[in-house]
Structure formats: C-alpha cells, structure tokens
Amino acid sequence: MKLRYSPASPYVRKVSVTALELGLGERIENLPTDTGDKSLAEVNPLGKVPALTTDEGDTLCESPVICEYLDALAGPKLYPPAGPARWRALNLAALADGVMDAALARLLEVRLRPEGQRSEGIMKHQKGKIGRTLDLLERQAAEGALAEGEGVTIGEVCLGVALGYLDFRFDADRWRDGRPALAGWYEGFAARPSMQATVPKAPTS
Ligand SMILES: N[C@@H](CCC(=O)N[C@@H](CS)C(=O)NCC(=O)O)C(=O)O
C-alpha cells in the first residue's frame, strides 16, 4: 500500500499510528507529498493528505475511512463491534478530529494571512473549541473513561495524535494546565511505540 504522506500532518500521523498498532507498518510505503503537488490531486481530487492507495489499486481518502479500512484488513482491533463501546470510540474519535481541525484552522489563519489581516475572532473561536473539548475529556479521563494498554480504540488513537499536535504547534498554550488527568493519560499513550515512531518532525504543514 502507498500512503500520501506529510510528516507534520496530524491526520497522516493518525493513519500511521493506526497502521503500527495493527502491525501493518511494513506493508505501507510512505510517499512524501506536498499538498500543492499535481500528482496528489490525481489520486485525491480534494488535494489532501492522507490518501492511501491499496494493493488493489483503489485510493481511499480521509483519515477516518483509511483507519477503518486498515482495521478491517488486519483487525478488528481498534473498532469495537456494534454497540455502546463502538459509539463511544467513534464519538471520541470525532471529538479528537475536531480538535485537530480547529488547531489546523488556527494555524492556517496565522500562516496564510499577513499579520494585520489575521482575524483575532477566528483564532479565538477555534481556540474555544479546543479548550471546551479538552475540558470535557479531562472529566472523562478523571472518571477513568479513556482506555489504556491493550484496550485502546480508534478514539484514543485520535486523541493521542490530537494532543501531540497541540504540543507540536501550540506548545505555548500549555493545554496540560488544569487538566492533570488528561495529561497523565497522554503521558502513557505518548510512550507507545506507535507514537514514538511517528513524532512530527518538520514544521511545514
Ligand atoms: N478530514 C481530512 C483532513 C485532511 C487534511 O486537512 N490534511 C491537510 C494536511 S494536515 C491537507 O492536506 N491540506 C491541504 C488542503 O486542504 O488543501 C482527514 O481526516 O484526512
């Protein structure tokens, strides 16, 4: 399989962590890709990474689809069967994806607009989404609702990657302050080999 890849993208990291958790690391070739590349638009008309071309030659777009595909291929492991546990995992994944989306939107506001033209309102709006979501997850972590060890699901994978992205891009925000349970959970999750092998490298996207 071939993965359109950027080492700084949290969505790509989510796919890579998923693959490693499933023992699929060796089967995926990372193709470093600039999102402005014409060749990316040929496989994914949305022009986004990640995009995964399967051994059958089909290209899957969007990290939630790719992660579920990988789990179907080598699992099931990260997606619980139909029922409450599955909804919990998918909802956690959706919240964590929302944190990534808000963090990326905030970053792009800083990156793409010259100083003077940036919207403080948009940046505050995105920061608010992240803060409220992390407060909810702090309460869940304090209740022991976040899985560890062999019990982790796609929800925890997405959350771990989202928190790692905040460290990478918005370290100065100190998301751990006032959230000791979430910080404690993340410390354990970040030590997993799949996370250690995928630490974001270059501040380029
Ligand atoms: N919802 C998508 C988001 C992917 C995404 O936004 N990737 C960024 C890189 S972090 C990208 O390719 N941006 C280029 C663009 O939107 O044109 C997913 O989960 O895969």
Short mmCIF file of C-alpha atoms and ligand atoms in Angstrom, two decimals:
data_model
loop_
_atom_site.label_atom_id
_atom_site.label_comp_id
_atom_site.label_asym_id
_atom_site.label_seq_id
_atom_site.Cartn_x
_atom_site.Cartn_y
_atom_site.Cartn_z
CA MET A 1 0.00 0.00 0.00
CA LYS A 2 1.14 3.54 -0.67
CA LEU A 3 0.39 6.41 1.68
CA ARG A 4 0.48 10.02 0.54
CA TYR A 5 2.33 11.39 3.48
CA SER A 6 3.45 14.56 5.23
CA PRO A 7 5.47 14.20 8.45
CA ALA A 8 3.74 17.20 10.07
CA SER A 9 0.11 16.29 9.31
CA PRO A 10 -1.85 15.01 12.32
CA TYR A 11 -4.27 13.18 10.00
CA VAL A 12 -1.36 11.32 8.40
CA ARG A 13 0.06 10.56 11.84
CA LYS A 14 -3.30 9.11 12.86
CA VAL A 15 -3.13 6.70 9.92
CA SER A 16 0.49 5.81 10.67
CA VAL A 17 -0.23 5.15 14.36
CA THR A 18 -3.24 3.04 13.39
CA ALA A 19 -1.13 1.03 10.95
CA LEU A 20 1.60 0.44 13.55
CA GLU A 21 -0.93 -0.56 16.23
CA LEU A 22 -2.30 -3.11 13.76
CA GLY A 23 1.15 -4.44 12.79
CA LEU A 24 0.79 -3.08 9.26
CA GLY A 25 3.76 -0.69 9.32
CA GLU A 26 5.87 -2.78 6.96
CA ARG A 27 3.12 -3.01 4.37
CA ILE A 28 2.79 0.73 3.88
CA GLU A 29 5.18 2.78 1.78
CA ASN A 30 5.15 6.46 2.71
CA LEU A 31 5.26 8.77 -0.30
CA PRO A 32 6.30 12.24 0.92
CA THR A 33 3.82 14.59 -0.73
CA ASP A 34 3.48 18.34 -0.96
CA THR A 35 -0.21 19.19 -0.81
CA GLY A 36 0.32 21.57 -3.74
CA ASP A 37 1.52 18.63 -5.90
CA LYS A 38 -0.50 18.00 -9.07
CA SER A 39 0.09 14.27 -8.61
CA LEU A 40 -1.82 14.38 -5.31
CA ALA A 41 -4.91 15.83 -6.98
CA GLU A 42 -4.74 12.97 -9.50
CA VAL A 43 -5.30 10.40 -6.72
CA ASN A 44 -7.33 12.59 -4.34
CA PRO A 45 -9.31 15.37 -6.04
CA LEU A 46 -9.60 17.09 -2.65
CA GLY A 47 -5.83 17.59 -2.77
CA LYS A 48 -5.36 16.42 0.82
CA VAL A 49 -3.10 14.04 2.68
CA PRO A 50 -3.51 11.33 3.80
CA ALA A 51 -4.62 9.30 0.79
CA LEU A 52 -3.99 5.55 0.74
CA THR A 53 -3.66 3.52 -2.44
CA THR A 54 -4.48 -0.08 -1.62
CA ASP A 55 -2.75 -3.17 -3.04
CA GLU A 56 -5.79 -3.49 -5.34
CA GLY A 57 -5.09 -0.02 -6.74
CA ASP A 58 -8.05 1.81 -5.14
CA THR A 59 -7.35 5.12 -3.46
CA LEU A 60 -9.05 5.88 -0.15
CA CYS A 61 -9.34 9.48 1.03
CA GLU A 62 -9.91 10.97 4.50
CA SER A 63 -8.24 9.56 7.59
CA PRO A 64 -11.41 8.07 9.20
CA VAL A 65 -12.04 5.94 6.10
CA ILE A 66 -8.39 4.89 5.82
CA CYS A 67 -8.16 3.92 9.51
CA GLU A 68 -11.33 1.85 9.34
CA TYR A 69 -10.06 0.16 6.18
CA LEU A 70 -6.77 -0.78 7.88
CA ASP A 71 -8.64 -2.15 10.89
CA ALA A 72 -10.84 -4.25 8.59
CA LEU A 73 -7.70 -5.52 6.87
CA ALA A 74 -5.70 -6.53 9.95
CA GLY A 75 -8.14 -6.37 12.86
CA PRO A 76 -10.70 -5.91 14.07
CA LYS A 77 -8.78 -4.38 16.93
CA LEU A 78 -9.32 -0.63 17.24
CA TYR A 79 -13.03 -0.55 16.28
CA PRO A 80 -15.30 -2.29 18.80
CA PRO A 81 -18.26 -4.30 17.45
CA ALA A 82 -21.68 -2.63 17.10
CA GLY A 83 -22.97 -1.39 20.42
CA PRO A 84 -22.26 1.26 23.06
CA ALA A 85 -18.47 0.72 23.06
CA ARG A 86 -18.34 1.40 19.33
CA TRP A 87 -20.32 4.63 19.64
CA ARG A 88 -18.07 5.74 22.48
CA ALA A 89 -14.95 5.07 20.39
CA LEU A 90 -16.35 6.82 17.30
CA ASN A 91 -17.51 9.81 19.31
CA LEU A 92 -14.12 10.17 20.98
CA ALA A 93 -12.52 9.96 17.53
CA ALA A 94 -14.87 12.66 16.23
CA LEU A 95 -14.08 14.98 19.15
CA ALA A 96 -10.35 14.47 18.69
CA ASP A 97 -10.64 15.06 14.94
CA GLY A 98 -12.49 18.29 15.76
CA VAL A 99 -9.56 19.37 17.93
CA MET A 100 -7.20 18.71 15.02
CA ASP A 101 -9.48 20.62 12.63
CA ALA A 102 -9.67 23.62 14.97
CA ALA A 103 -5.91 23.60 15.59
CA LEU A 104 -5.21 23.44 11.86
CA ALA A 105 -7.68 26.24 11.12
CA ARG A 106 -5.98 28.37 13.73
CA LEU A 107 -2.55 27.59 12.33
CA LEU A 108 -3.65 28.45 8.80
CA GLU A 109 -5.04 31.79 9.98
CA VAL A 110 -1.56 32.61 11.27
CA ARG A 111 0.30 31.09 8.33
CA LEU A 112 -1.74 32.19 5.35
CA ARG A 113 -2.63 35.76 6.30
CA PRO A 114 -0.14 38.56 6.71
CA GLU A 115 -0.01 39.98 10.28
CA GLY A 116 -2.55 42.87 10.30
CA GLN A 117 -5.06 40.83 8.25
CA ARG A 118 -5.42 37.96 10.72
CA SER A 119 -8.75 37.58 12.44
CA GLU A 120 -8.39 37.51 16.22
CA GLY A 121 -12.07 36.46 16.27
CA ILE A 122 -11.46 33.35 14.16
CA MET A 123 -8.41 32.37 16.20
CA LYS A 124 -10.32 32.82 19.47
CA HIS A 125 -13.26 30.85 18.07
CA GLN A 126 -11.00 27.90 17.18
CA LYS A 127 -9.17 28.10 20.49
CA GLY A 128 -12.52 27.97 22.30
CA LYS A 129 -13.47 24.74 20.55
CA ILE A 130 -10.20 23.14 21.61
CA GLY A 131 -10.45 24.34 25.22
CA ARG A 132 -14.04 23.18 25.70
CA THR A 133 -13.33 19.77 24.17
CA LEU A 134 -10.25 19.22 26.31
CA ASP A 135 -12.24 20.20 29.42
CA LEU A 136 -14.81 17.53 28.60
CA LEU A 137 -12.06 14.98 28.01
CA GLU A 138 -10.39 15.95 31.29
CA ARG A 139 -13.61 14.98 33.08
CA GLN A 140 -13.74 11.70 31.15
CA ALA A 141 -10.10 10.97 31.93
CA ALA A 142 -10.71 11.65 35.64
CA GLU A 143 -13.56 9.10 35.56
CA GLY A 144 -11.22 6.53 34.00
CA ALA A 145 -13.16 6.55 30.73
CA LEU A 146 -10.07 6.76 28.50
CA ALA A 147 -8.65 3.35 27.68
CA GLU A 148 -5.03 2.34 28.10
CA GLY A 149 -2.82 -0.59 27.15
CA GLU A 150 -4.47 -3.30 25.06
CA GLY A 151 -7.90 -1.67 25.43
CA VAL A 152 -7.25 1.40 23.30
CA THR A 153 -9.62 2.12 20.40
CA ILE A 154 -9.53 4.41 17.40
CA GLY A 155 -10.88 7.09 19.77
CA GLU A 156 -7.77 7.02 21.93
CA VAL A 157 -5.55 6.91 18.83
CA CYS A 158 -7.17 10.10 17.51
CA LEU A 159 -7.00 11.76 20.91
CA GLY A 160 -3.32 10.92 21.40
CA VAL A 161 -2.48 12.31 17.97
CA ALA A 162 -4.56 15.47 18.55
CA LEU A 163 -2.81 16.18 21.85
CA GLY A 164 0.55 15.53 20.22
CA TYR A 165 -0.37 18.05 17.54
CA LEU A 166 -1.16 20.68 20.18
CA ASP A 167 2.29 20.09 21.69
CA PHE A 168 3.83 20.39 18.23
CA ARG A 169 2.08 23.56 17.11
CA PHE A 170 0.70 25.29 20.19
CA ASP A 171 3.09 24.35 22.96
CA ALA A 172 2.83 27.85 24.42
CA ASP A 173 -0.88 27.28 25.17
CA ARG A 174 0.07 24.72 27.85
CA TRP A 175 -3.00 22.52 27.37
CA ARG A 176 -1.99 20.39 30.37
CA ASP A 177 -2.58 23.27 32.81
CA GLY A 178 -5.70 22.46 34.87
CA ARG A 179 -6.09 19.08 33.15
CA PRO A 180 -3.99 16.65 35.21
CA ALA A 181 -5.99 13.52 34.39
CA LEU A 182 -5.82 14.09 30.63
CA ALA A 183 -2.11 14.95 30.88
CA GLY A 184 -1.49 11.76 32.85
CA TRP A 185 -3.37 9.63 30.33
CA TYR A 186 -1.46 11.23 27.45
CA GLU A 187 1.90 10.57 29.07
CA GLY A 188 1.16 6.86 28.97
CA PHE A 189 -0.28 6.93 25.46
CA ALA A 190 2.59 9.00 24.04
CA ALA A 191 5.05 6.36 25.24
CA ARG A 192 3.55 3.69 22.95
CA PRO A 193 6.00 2.57 20.23
CA SER A 194 3.49 3.67 17.54
CA MET A 195 3.55 7.23 18.91
CA GLN A 196 7.30 7.28 19.48
CA ALA A 197 7.89 6.18 15.88
CA THR A 198 5.74 8.97 14.44
CA VAL A 199 6.69 12.11 16.36
CA PRO A 200 6.07 15.06 13.97
CA LYS A 201 9.31 16.36 12.54
CA ALA A 202 9.22 19.41 10.35
CA PRO A 203 7.04 22.46 10.98
CA THR A 204 5.94 22.63 7.35
CA SER A 205 2.22 21.98 7.10
N1 LIG B 1 -10.55 15.46 7.08
C1 LIG B 1 -9.29 15.15 6.47
C2 LIG B 1 -8.31 16.31 6.70
C3 LIG B 1 -7.00 16.14 5.93
C4 LIG B 1 -6.25 17.47 5.84
O1 LIG B 1 -6.83 18.56 6.02
N2 LIG B 1 -4.97 17.39 5.52
C5 LIG B 1 -4.19 18.60 5.35
C6 LIG B 1 -2.77 18.41 5.84
S1 LIG B 1 -2.71 18.42 7.59
C7 LIG B 1 -4.13 18.89 3.85
O2 LIG B 1 -3.87 18.00 3.07
N3 LIG B 1 -4.36 20.14 3.47
C8 LIG B 1 -4.29 20.58 2.12
C9 LIG B 1 -5.56 21.22 1.65
O3 LIG B 1 -6.57 21.20 2.38
O4 LIG B 1 -5.54 21.74 0.54
C10 LIG B 1 -8.76 13.82 7.02
O5 LIG B 1 -9.20 13.44 8.12
O6 LIG B 1 -7.98 13.15 6.34
#
